[in-house]
Amino acid sequence: AQRVTQPEKLLSVFKGAPVELKCNYSYSGSPELFWYVQYSRQRLQLLLRHISRESIKGFTADLNKGETSFHLKKPFAQEEDSAMYYCAPLESGAGSYQLTFGKGTKLSVIP
Amino acid sequence: GAVVSQHPSRVICKSGTSVKIECRSLDFQATTMFWYRQFPKKSLMLMATSNEGSKATYEQGVEKDKFLINHASLTLSTLTVTSAHPEDSSFYICSALAGEVTLDEQFFGPGTRLTVL
């Protein structure tokens, strides 16, 4: 069974400071990895996926297979980045798939 | 930590039958639960918001008569897929919002894979 770990439950940074939200996964195959974000009292939404290698709202995430990590980074935090962030590996194969969510990290950006 | 369970984890059914999926918060009370559907290689889609003791709020495009949601207690919400068809085959995830937490976070269940033959 795969497992995903987000070691920080709460992360507070000052506005303009760099941000790194950690995510480690335990999986024997080659998962597809996602970051989801939930702003206060809003629905969960997809932030980015590793296969697209895109930058959304200034966030990037690189899959490091050696370290089995998929940390989310942003060079300069903004107040509007305050939210809950969930890392989620997707296991797929033989026509089936399963998405596993981490417990989430609450990012608080201090003005 | 807060734990949310789903039962069953996998279910296979014939077309035309109904399937019930349970979502339970094991160690906390959840006044609000969410039901999501995961399409292949796509983001989660919120189907409905379930509030204990009241009718669920469905997202646009989700048939409330097909996806029946019942939140009868503070620890249990059920999703019943009625008259299931192959296109209903999907991965269904629930989450629960704890009523009295400072971090305003939701806890996800492990998901249920539904296959309709």
XYZ file of N, CA and C in Angstrom:
684
model
N 0.842 -1.194 0.000
C 0.000 0.000 0.000
C 0.877 1.244 0.000
N 0.412 2.217 -0.729
C 1.204 3.433 -0.759
C 0.841 4.311 0.416
N 1.774 5.173 0.775
C 1.566 6.070 1.887
C 2.139 7.426 1.500
N 1.503 8.452 1.936
C 1.982 9.798 1.651
C 2.105 10.539 2.963
N 3.193 11.251 3.118
C 3.481 11.954 4.366
C 3.693 13.418 4.119
N 2.935 14.211 4.834
C 3.170 15.653 4.878
C 3.552 15.948 6.327
N 4.836 16.123 6.585
C 5.299 16.179 7.979
C 4.856 17.410 8.760
N 4.558 18.485 8.061
C 4.183 19.715 8.763
C 2.680 19.912 8.728
N 2.101 20.018 9.888
C 0.664 20.268 9.958
C 0.371 21.745 9.752
N 1.287 22.576 10.225
C 1.122 24.019 10.126
C 2.460 24.651 9.770
N 2.416 25.551 8.789
C 3.629 26.244 8.368
C 3.318 27.725 8.268
N 4.043 28.515 9.019
C 3.843 29.962 9.001
C 5.086 30.633 8.429
N 4.874 31.514 7.460
C 5.979 32.264 6.859
C 5.548 33.716 6.704
N 6.529 34.590 6.613
C 6.223 35.990 6.368
C 6.030 36.231 4.874
N 5.237 37.225 4.579
C 5.009 37.618 3.190
C 6.345 37.919 2.534
N 6.522 37.381 1.338
C 7.752 37.602 0.615
C 8.831 36.569 0.869
N 8.631 35.749 1.873
C 9.609 34.705 2.188
C 9.367 33.487 1.304
N 10.392 32.676 1.116
C 10.180 31.440 0.324
C 9.370 30.419 1.112
N 8.658 29.601 0.353
C 7.804 28.573 0.954
C 8.164 27.214 0.393
N 8.221 26.223 1.266
C 8.371 24.841 0.814
C 7.480 23.956 1.669
N 6.526 23.334 1.012
C 5.632 22.393 1.683
C 6.098 20.990 1.319
N 6.430 20.219 2.323
C 7.038 18.918 2.067
C 6.005 17.810 1.853
N 6.373 16.909 0.975
C 5.555 15.731 0.713
C 6.488 14.578 0.358
N 6.359 13.492 1.059
C 7.091 12.274 0.748
C 6.099 11.146 0.549
N 6.398 10.281 -0.372
C 5.490 9.176 -0.639
C 6.257 7.857 -0.583
N 5.515 6.832 -0.334
C 6.089 5.494 -0.296
C 5.317 4.658 -1.292
N 5.960 4.390 -2.402
C 5.246 3.712 -3.473
C 6.239 3.010 -4.368
N 5.939 1.797 -4.733
C 6.895 0.995 -5.483
C 6.892 1.292 -6.972
N 5.802 1.855 -7.467
C 5.711 2.109 -8.896
C 6.102 3.529 -9.249
N 5.529 4.010 -10.312
C 5.783 5.388 -10.755
C 4.484 6.162 -10.656
N 4.263 6.789 -9.543
C 2.966 7.450 -9.373
C 2.890 8.770 -10.116
N 1.685 9.176 -10.332
C 1.448 10.536 -10.774
C 1.100 11.324 -9.513
N 1.671 12.489 -9.374
C 1.492 13.236 -8.132
C 0.792 14.554 -8.361
N -0.061 14.898 -7.413
C -0.846 16.116 -7.469
C -0.673 16.911 -6.179
N -0.851 18.201 -6.299
C -1.050 19.058 -5.142
C -2.436 19.684 -5.270
N -3.209 19.562 -4.192
C -4.518 20.189 -4.130
C -4.459 21.313 -3.100
N -5.290 22.335 -3.300
C -5.330 23.452 -2.370
C -6.779 23.727 -1.994
N -6.965 24.079 -0.757
C -8.296 24.476 -0.315
C -8.195 25.774 0.455
N -8.739 26.830 -0.119
C -8.800 28.110 0.564
C -9.956 28.065 1.555
N -9.893 28.949 2.530
C -10.846 28.891 3.638
C -12.285 28.820 3.156
N -12.978 27.771 3.557
C -14.402 27.574 3.277
C -14.708 27.445 1.789
N -13.713 27.118 1.013
C -13.954 26.886 -0.413
C -13.717 25.417 -0.739
N -14.124 25.015 -1.906
C -13.949 23.625 -2.283
C -12.490 23.333 -2.592
N -12.188 22.085 -2.438
C -10.857 21.622 -2.801
C -10.648 21.791 -4.296
N -9.460 22.193 -4.696
C -9.189 22.357 -6.114
C -7.763 21.929 -6.427
N -7.615 21.488 -7.639
C -6.301 21.043 -8.077
C -5.373 22.241 -8.242
N -4.176 22.144 -7.702
C -3.198 23.212 -7.847
C -2.255 22.896 -9.002
N -1.633 21.730 -8.936
C -0.785 21.336 -10.062
C -0.538 19.837 -10.018
N -0.064 19.324 -11.145
C 0.274 17.904 -11.287
C 1.676 17.813 -11.842
N 2.387 16.826 -11.427
C 3.810 16.813 -11.762
C 4.059 16.547 -13.247
N 3.151 15.829 -13.907
C 3.419 15.484 -15.299
C 3.341 16.698 -16.213
N 2.628 17.729 -15.788
C 2.494 18.899 -16.643
C 3.670 19.839 -16.483
N 4.388 19.692 -15.377
C 5.569 20.506 -15.109
C 5.272 22.009 -15.284
N 4.146 22.412 -14.796
C 3.753 23.806 -14.942
C 3.879 24.534 -13.615
N 3.784 25.838 -13.712
C 3.809 26.672 -12.518
C 2.449 27.336 -12.394
N 1.801 27.107 -11.293
C 0.489 27.674 -11.040
C 0.581 28.609 -9.852
N 0.157 29.831 -10.044
C 0.177 30.840 -8.979
C 1.569 30.957 -8.357
N 2.569 30.721 -9.173
C 3.944 30.847 -8.700
C 4.487 29.606 -8.017
N 3.649 28.577 -7.854
C 4.078 27.347 -7.207
C 4.654 26.367 -8.229
N 5.668 25.651 -7.807
C 6.218 24.568 -8.606
C 6.448 23.373 -7.690
N 6.519 22.212 -8.298
C 6.817 21.005 -7.532
C 7.578 20.051 -8.430
N 8.680 19.572 -7.954
C 9.504 18.639 -8.721
C 9.459 17.271 -8.074
N 9.237 16.285 -8.919
C 9.237 14.915 -8.432
C 10.666 14.423 -8.320
N 11.071 14.029 -7.141
C 12.401 13.493 -6.907
C 12.243 12.016 -6.581
N 12.471 11.183 -7.578
C 12.249 9.756 -7.376
C 13.262 9.156 -6.410
N 14.475 9.719 -6.402
C 15.480 9.188 -5.483
C 15.086 9.392 -4.032
N 14.517 10.554 -3.751
C 14.104 10.867 -2.386
C 12.618 10.583 -2.164
N 11.968 10.128 -3.204
C 10.500 9.913 -3.186
C 9.801 11.111 -2.558
N 10.110 12.261 -3.112
C 9.512 13.492 -2.596
C 8.872 14.279 -3.728
N 7.966 15.135 -3.339
C 7.255 15.995 -4.295
C 6.926 17.284 -3.558
N 7.966 17.990 -3.173
C 7.786 19.191 -2.361
C 7.238 20.342 -3.201
N 6.366 21.111 -2.599
C 5.754 22.268 -3.260
C 6.506 23.521 -2.848
N 6.877 24.332 -3.837
C 7.707 25.486 -3.522
C 7.173 26.750 -4.191
N 7.473 27.850 -3.520
C 7.181 29.155 -4.095
C 8.224 30.114 -3.561
N 8.851 30.904 -4.441
C 9.959 31.744 -3.979
C 9.533 32.899 -3.074
N 8.347 33.450 -3.317
C 7.908 34.606 -2.525
C 6.436 34.419 -2.136
N 6.199 34.153 -0.889
C 4.834 33.882 -0.436
C 3.983 35.151 -0.430
N 2.721 34.970 -0.769
C 1.745 36.057 -0.738
C 0.655 35.729 0.275
N 0.000 36.756 0.779
C -1.045 36.527 1.781
C -2.141 35.626 1.252
N -2.456 35.771 -0.032
C -3.533 34.969 -0.600
C -3.162 33.501 -0.762
N -1.911 33.168 -0.463
C -1.505 31.759 -0.516
C -1.913 31.003 0.746
N -2.359 31.715 1.751
C -2.781 31.057 2.985
C -3.930 30.100 2.690
N -3.720 28.839 2.999
C -4.714 27.806 2.656
C -4.215 26.468 3.173
N -5.052 25.453 2.960
C -4.636 24.081 3.247
C -4.133 23.456 1.953
N -3.041 22.749 2.042
C -2.444 22.124 0.871
C -2.343 20.614 1.104
N -2.804 19.869 0.114
C -2.795 18.412 0.208
C -1.983 17.826 -0.936
N -1.055 16.951 -0.569
C -0.297 16.206 -1.559
C -1.033 14.896 -1.821
N -1.086 14.473 -3.069
C -1.864 13.280 -3.396
C -1.209 12.496 -4.525
N -0.660 11.327 -4.219
C -0.168 10.442 -5.271
C -1.319 9.647 -5.873
N -1.245 9.465 -7.159
C -2.258 8.665 -7.859
C -1.618 7.373 -8.313
N -2.176 6.284 -7.829
C -1.704 4.959 -8.232
C -2.610 4.472 -9.350
N -2.038 4.080 -10.436
C -2.862 3.607 -11.542
C -2.192 2.439 -12.229
N -3.040 1.643 -12.864
C -2.503 0.502 -13.581
C -3.599 -0.492 -13.888
N -3.501 -1.147 -15.009
C -4.483 -2.173 -15.394
C -5.904 -1.636 -15.333
N -6.066 -0.398 -15.737
C -7.406 0.180 -15.793
C -7.963 0.630 -14.472
N -7.204 0.509 -13.415
C -7.711 0.960 -12.115
C -6.807 2.049 -11.568
N -7.315 2.786 -10.619
C -6.511 3.864 -10.049
C -7.002 4.169 -8.643
N -6.128 4.732 -7.851
C -6.496 5.125 -6.497
C -5.721 6.370 -6.117
N -6.431 7.317 -5.584
C -5.836 8.572 -5.162
C -5.753 8.568 -3.649
N -4.577 8.861 -3.130
C -4.383 8.893 -1.679
C -3.979 10.291 -1.257
N -4.683 10.837 -0.303
C -4.369 12.181 0.158
C -3.492 12.157 1.401
N -2.571 13.112 1.477
C -1.867 13.342 2.722
C -2.791 14.051 3.698
N -2.335 14.232 4.910
C -3.164 14.857 5.933
C -3.252 16.371 5.784
N -2.397 16.906 4.936
C -2.491 18.333 4.656
C -1.563 19.186 5.501
N -1.196 20.316 4.935
C -0.406 21.319 5.640
C -1.114 22.649 5.512
N -1.321 23.295 6.641
C -1.938 24.621 6.594
C -0.848 25.664 6.485
N -0.888 26.404 5.409
C 0.069 27.481 5.203
C -0.548 28.789 5.653
N 0.159 29.481 6.515
C -0.277 30.786 6.988
C 0.787 31.805 6.626
N 0.411 32.759 5.789
C 1.352 33.792 5.370
C 1.083 35.045 6.185
N 2.086 35.459 6.922
C 1.955 36.590 7.838
C 2.269 37.896 7.105
N 1.366 38.871 7.196
C 1.613 40.128 6.467
C 2.875 40.829 6.944
N -4.793 11.208 15.403
C -5.391 12.177 14.505
C -6.750 11.736 14.025
N -7.460 12.647 13.405
C -8.799 12.358 12.917
C -8.754 11.340 11.786
N -9.660 10.378 11.851
C -9.693 9.305 10.858
C -11.075 9.221 10.234
N -11.071 9.119 8.929
C -12.310 8.938 8.186
C -12.220 7.624 7.435
N -13.239 6.804 7.571
C -13.241 5.517 6.875
C -14.339 5.488 5.825
N -14.141 4.660 4.835
C -15.155 4.437 3.816
C -15.350 2.945 3.639
N -16.602 2.577 3.415
C -16.904 1.166 3.191
C -17.975 1.038 2.131
N -17.807 0.180 1.157
C -16.639 -0.690 0.969
C -15.496 0.056 0.275
N -14.354 -0.553 0.222
C -13.231 0.044 -0.477
C -13.341 -0.216 -1.978
N -13.907 -1.361 -2.314
C -14.134 -1.690 -3.723
C -15.480 -2.392 -3.854
N -16.183 -2.076 -4.913
C -17.455 -2.749 -5.154
C -17.667 -2.891 -6.653
N -18.134 -4.065 -7.019
C -18.491 -4.360 -8.404
C -19.967 -4.715 -8.427
N -20.702 -4.092 -9.301
C -22.129 -4.375 -9.350
C -22.606 -4.441 -10.789
N -23.783 -4.971 -10.958
C -24.378 -5.068 -12.285
C -25.131 -3.785 -12.602
N -25.219 -3.493 -13.861
C -25.944 -2.315 -14.303
C -27.400 -2.399 -13.858
N -27.907 -1.302 -13.340
C -29.287 -1.262 -12.896
C -29.480 -1.446 -11.400
N -28.450 -1.907 -10.733
C -28.552 -2.089 -9.285
C -28.119 -0.816 -8.565
N -28.374 -0.790 -7.260
C -27.999 0.365 -6.437
C -26.865 -0.021 -5.499
N -26.019 0.918 -5.243
C -24.853 0.686 -4.390
C -24.786 1.772 -3.329
N -24.556 1.361 -2.097
C -24.446 2.321 -1.004
C -23.006 2.360 -0.511
N -22.491 3.575 -0.373
C -21.134 3.787 0.129
C -21.234 4.559 1.437
N -20.551 4.070 2.455
C -20.595 4.715 3.764
C -19.308 5.517 4.019
N -19.487 6.626 4.665
C -18.365 7.465 5.080
C -18.528 7.737 6.565
N -17.534 7.355 7.338
C -17.621 7.510 8.791
C -16.440 8.291 9.352
N -16.731 9.204 10.249
C -15.664 9.841 11.020
C -15.527 9.021 12.303
N -14.341 8.483 12.518
C -14.178 7.480 13.569
C -13.945 8.074 14.952
N -13.322 9.213 15.029
C -12.978 9.730 16.348
C -13.319 11.200 16.520
N -14.213 11.685 15.685
C -14.675 13.057 15.850
C -16.048 13.178 15.215
N -16.719 14.242 15.552
C -18.034 14.495 14.984
C -17.907 15.430 13.799
N -18.584 15.070 12.751
C -18.490 15.851 11.515
C -19.857 16.408 11.148
N -20.012 17.691 11.305
C -21.281 18.298 10.925
C -21.406 18.412 9.413
N -20.261 18.434 8.753
C -20.264 18.564 7.296
C -19.362 17.517 6.672
N -19.878 16.865 5.672
C -19.079 15.919 4.896
C -19.220 16.254 3.422
N -18.171 15.960 2.684
C -18.163 16.225 1.258
C -18.010 14.916 0.498
N -18.664 14.847 -0.640
C -18.505 13.702 -1.519
C -17.879 14.171 -2.828
N -16.785 13.477 -3.212
C -16.072 13.810 -4.431
C -16.077 12.602 -5.360
N -15.865 12.905 -6.625
C -15.706 11.850 -7.612
C -14.427 12.134 -8.380
N -13.650 11.093 -8.565
C -12.374 11.239 -9.263
C -12.495 10.605 -10.632
N -12.315 11.406 -11.661
C -12.293 10.879 -13.014
C -10.846 10.552 -13.384
N -10.679 9.590 -14.287
C -9.308 9.178 -14.628
C -8.440 10.343 -15.087
N -7.300 10.460 -14.471
C -6.306 11.447 -14.841
C -6.813 12.883 -14.702
N -7.848 13.072 -13.942
C -8.384 14.417 -13.776
C -8.497 14.756 -12.304
N -8.840 15.999 -12.068
C -8.967 16.461 -10.694
C -10.226 15.915 -10.056
N -10.273 16.039 -8.762
C -11.493 15.671 -8.058
C -12.629 16.594 -8.442
N -13.819 16.032 -8.457
C -15.000 16.828 -8.699
C -15.895 16.751 -7.470
N -16.189 17.890 -6.899
C -17.095 17.900 -5.766
C -18.498 17.588 -6.259
N -19.117 16.595 -5.640
C -20.466 16.218 -6.024
C -21.497 16.922 -5.170
N -21.263 16.884 -3.866
C -22.269 17.444 -2.962
C -21.665 17.681 -1.593
N -22.314 18.561 -0.883
C -21.970 18.838 0.508
C -23.090 18.311 1.381
N -22.720 17.524 2.357
C -23.697 16.861 3.212
C -23.627 17.444 4.618
N -24.734 17.955 5.082
C -24.809 18.509 6.433
C -25.726 17.656 7.291
N -25.269 17.360 8.476
C -26.024 16.495 9.373
C -27.394 17.075 9.665
N -28.397 16.256 9.461
C -29.752 16.657 9.783
C -30.459 17.484 8.735
N -29.812 17.733 7.616
C -30.476 18.512 6.573
C -30.173 17.918 5.206
N -30.842 18.447 4.208
C -30.643 17.913 2.854
C -29.274 18.319 2.330
N -28.740 17.454 1.509
C -27.438 17.734 0.920
C -27.553 18.817 -0.145
N -26.479 19.524 -0.325
C -26.397 20.542 -1.379
C -25.582 19.974 -2.531
N -26.205 19.859 -3.690
C -25.554 19.244 -4.834
C -24.938 20.300 -5.736
N -23.812 19.938 -6.321
C -23.176 20.812 -7.289
C -23.922 20.745 -8.618
N -23.739 21.762 -9.389
C -24.420 21.822 -10.685
C -24.011 20.647 -11.551
N -25.007 20.022 -12.149
C -24.737 18.897 -13.036
C -24.778 17.545 -12.354
N -24.899 17.524 -11.044
C -24.965 16.256 -10.313
C -26.432 15.936 -10.034
N -26.871 14.756 -10.473
C -28.275 14.380 -10.319
C -28.547 13.923 -8.890
N -29.346 14.684 -8.190
C -29.605 14.353 -6.789
C -30.476 13.112 -6.634
N -31.265 12.807 -7.657
C -32.091 11.605 -7.575
C -31.291 10.346 -7.890
N -30.160 10.528 -8.495
C -29.318 9.378 -8.815
C -28.296 9.140 -7.704
N -27.784 10.204 -7.158
C -26.783 10.106 -6.100
C -27.439 10.599 -4.799
N -27.990 9.640 -4.077
C -28.710 9.979 -2.852
C -27.735 10.077 -1.686
N -27.807 11.169 -0.976
C -26.918 11.373 0.159
C -27.741 11.543 1.421
N -27.331 10.811 2.434
C -27.999 10.861 3.726
C -26.957 11.053 4.825
N -27.122 12.109 5.604
C -26.185 12.384 6.697
C -26.979 12.309 7.985
N -27.229 11.088 8.414
C -28.176 10.849 9.507
C -27.601 11.125 10.882
N -26.286 11.073 10.998
C -25.684 11.310 12.307
C -24.404 12.113 12.124
N -23.822 12.506 13.223
C -22.602 13.320 13.161
C -21.365 12.515 12.785
N -21.524 11.221 12.619
C -20.369 10.411 12.264
C -20.589 9.567 11.016
N -21.715 9.720 10.366
C -22.005 8.857 9.218
C -22.743 9.614 8.117
N -22.189 9.508 6.912
C -22.882 9.978 5.720
C -22.844 8.850 4.713
N -23.933 8.669 3.987
C -23.965 7.617 2.971
C -24.284 8.202 1.603
N -23.657 7.618 0.603
C -23.916 7.965 -0.795
C -24.459 6.721 -1.466
N -25.650 6.816 -2.009
C -26.238 5.692 -2.726
C -26.331 6.025 -4.195
N -25.666 5.214 -5.002
C -25.744 5.366 -6.450
C -26.893 4.485 -6.918
N -27.945 5.099 -7.354
C -29.135 4.343 -7.744
C -29.108 4.009 -9.225
N -29.630 2.839 -9.552
C -29.696 2.379 -10.944
C -28.364 2.659 -11.646
N -27.339 2.065 -11.108
C -25.985 2.341 -11.593
C -25.793 1.916 -13.047
N -25.013 2.695 -13.760
C -24.643 2.382 -15.137
C -23.125 2.382 -15.252
N -22.618 1.773 -16.308
C -21.149 1.713 -16.449
C -20.468 3.080 -16.365
N -21.140 4.116 -16.820
C -20.510 5.445 -16.764
C -20.402 5.987 -15.340
N -21.058 5.300 -14.399
C -20.928 5.694 -12.994
C -19.675 5.096 -12.364
N -19.039 4.205 -13.092
C -17.805 3.611 -12.577
C -16.795 4.714 -12.326
N -16.287 4.740 -11.128
C -15.394 5.837 -10.754
C -14.831 5.582 -9.367
N -14.076 6.530 -8.914
C -13.492 6.492 -7.573
C -14.180 7.586 -6.769
N -14.838 7.195 -5.706
C -15.601 8.141 -4.892
C -14.889 8.354 -3.560
N -14.672 9.609 -3.232
C -13.965 9.959 -1.996
C -14.847 10.859 -1.152
N -14.872 10.573 0.137
C -15.575 11.470 1.042
C -14.557 12.169 1.926
N -14.957 13.289 2.462
C -14.138 13.960 3.450
C -15.063 14.532 4.511
N -14.503 14.743 5.671
C -15.302 15.241 6.784
C -14.656 16.479 7.373
N -15.489 17.442 7.665
C -15.009 18.685 8.256
C -15.338 18.640 9.743
N -14.323 18.654 10.559
C -14.545 18.599 11.999
C -15.129 19.917 12.468
N -16.074 19.820 13.367
C -16.811 21.017 13.758
C -16.048 21.981 14.617
N -15.094 21.466 15.391
C -14.434 22.373 16.323
C -12.931 22.187 16.257
N -12.375 22.608 15.192
C -10.916 22.563 15.082
C -10.432 23.961 14.732
N -9.243 24.234 15.126
C -8.711 25.565 14.861
C -8.109 25.677 13.472
N -7.788 24.548 12.872
C -7.105 24.618 11.599
C -8.049 24.580 10.412
N -9.343 24.421 10.645
C -10.311 24.470 9.561
C -9.915 23.521 8.438
N -9.735 22.279 8.780
C -9.285 21.331 7.774
C -10.281 20.197 7.646
N -10.185 19.543 6.525
C -11.031 18.390 6.284
C -10.173 17.139 6.213
N -10.780 16.053 6.586
C -10.090 14.772 6.628
C -10.710 13.849 5.594
N -9.864 13.284 4.776
C -10.338 12.492 3.652
C -10.436 11.015 3.989
N -11.447 10.372 3.430
C -11.524 8.928 3.484
C -10.605 8.322 2.438
N -10.421 7.015 2.477
C -9.510 6.347 1.547
C -10.094 6.138 0.159
N -11.382 6.370 0.017
C -11.993 6.221 -1.297
C -12.649 4.869 -1.507
N -13.591 4.861 -2.431
C -14.293 3.631 -2.826
C -14.271 3.540 -4.341
N -13.787 2.405 -4.828
C -13.789 2.201 -6.274
C -15.033 1.443 -6.677
N -15.822 2.072 -7.499
C -17.056 1.458 -7.992
C -16.872 1.054 -9.441
N -17.162 -0.194 -9.715
C -17.137 -0.704 -11.085
C -18.515 -1.248 -11.417
N -19.128 -0.693 -12.429
C -20.460 -1.134 -12.847
C -20.313 -1.904 -14.154
N -20.749 -3.141 -14.122
C -20.580 -3.993 -15.307
C -21.740 -3.846 -16.289
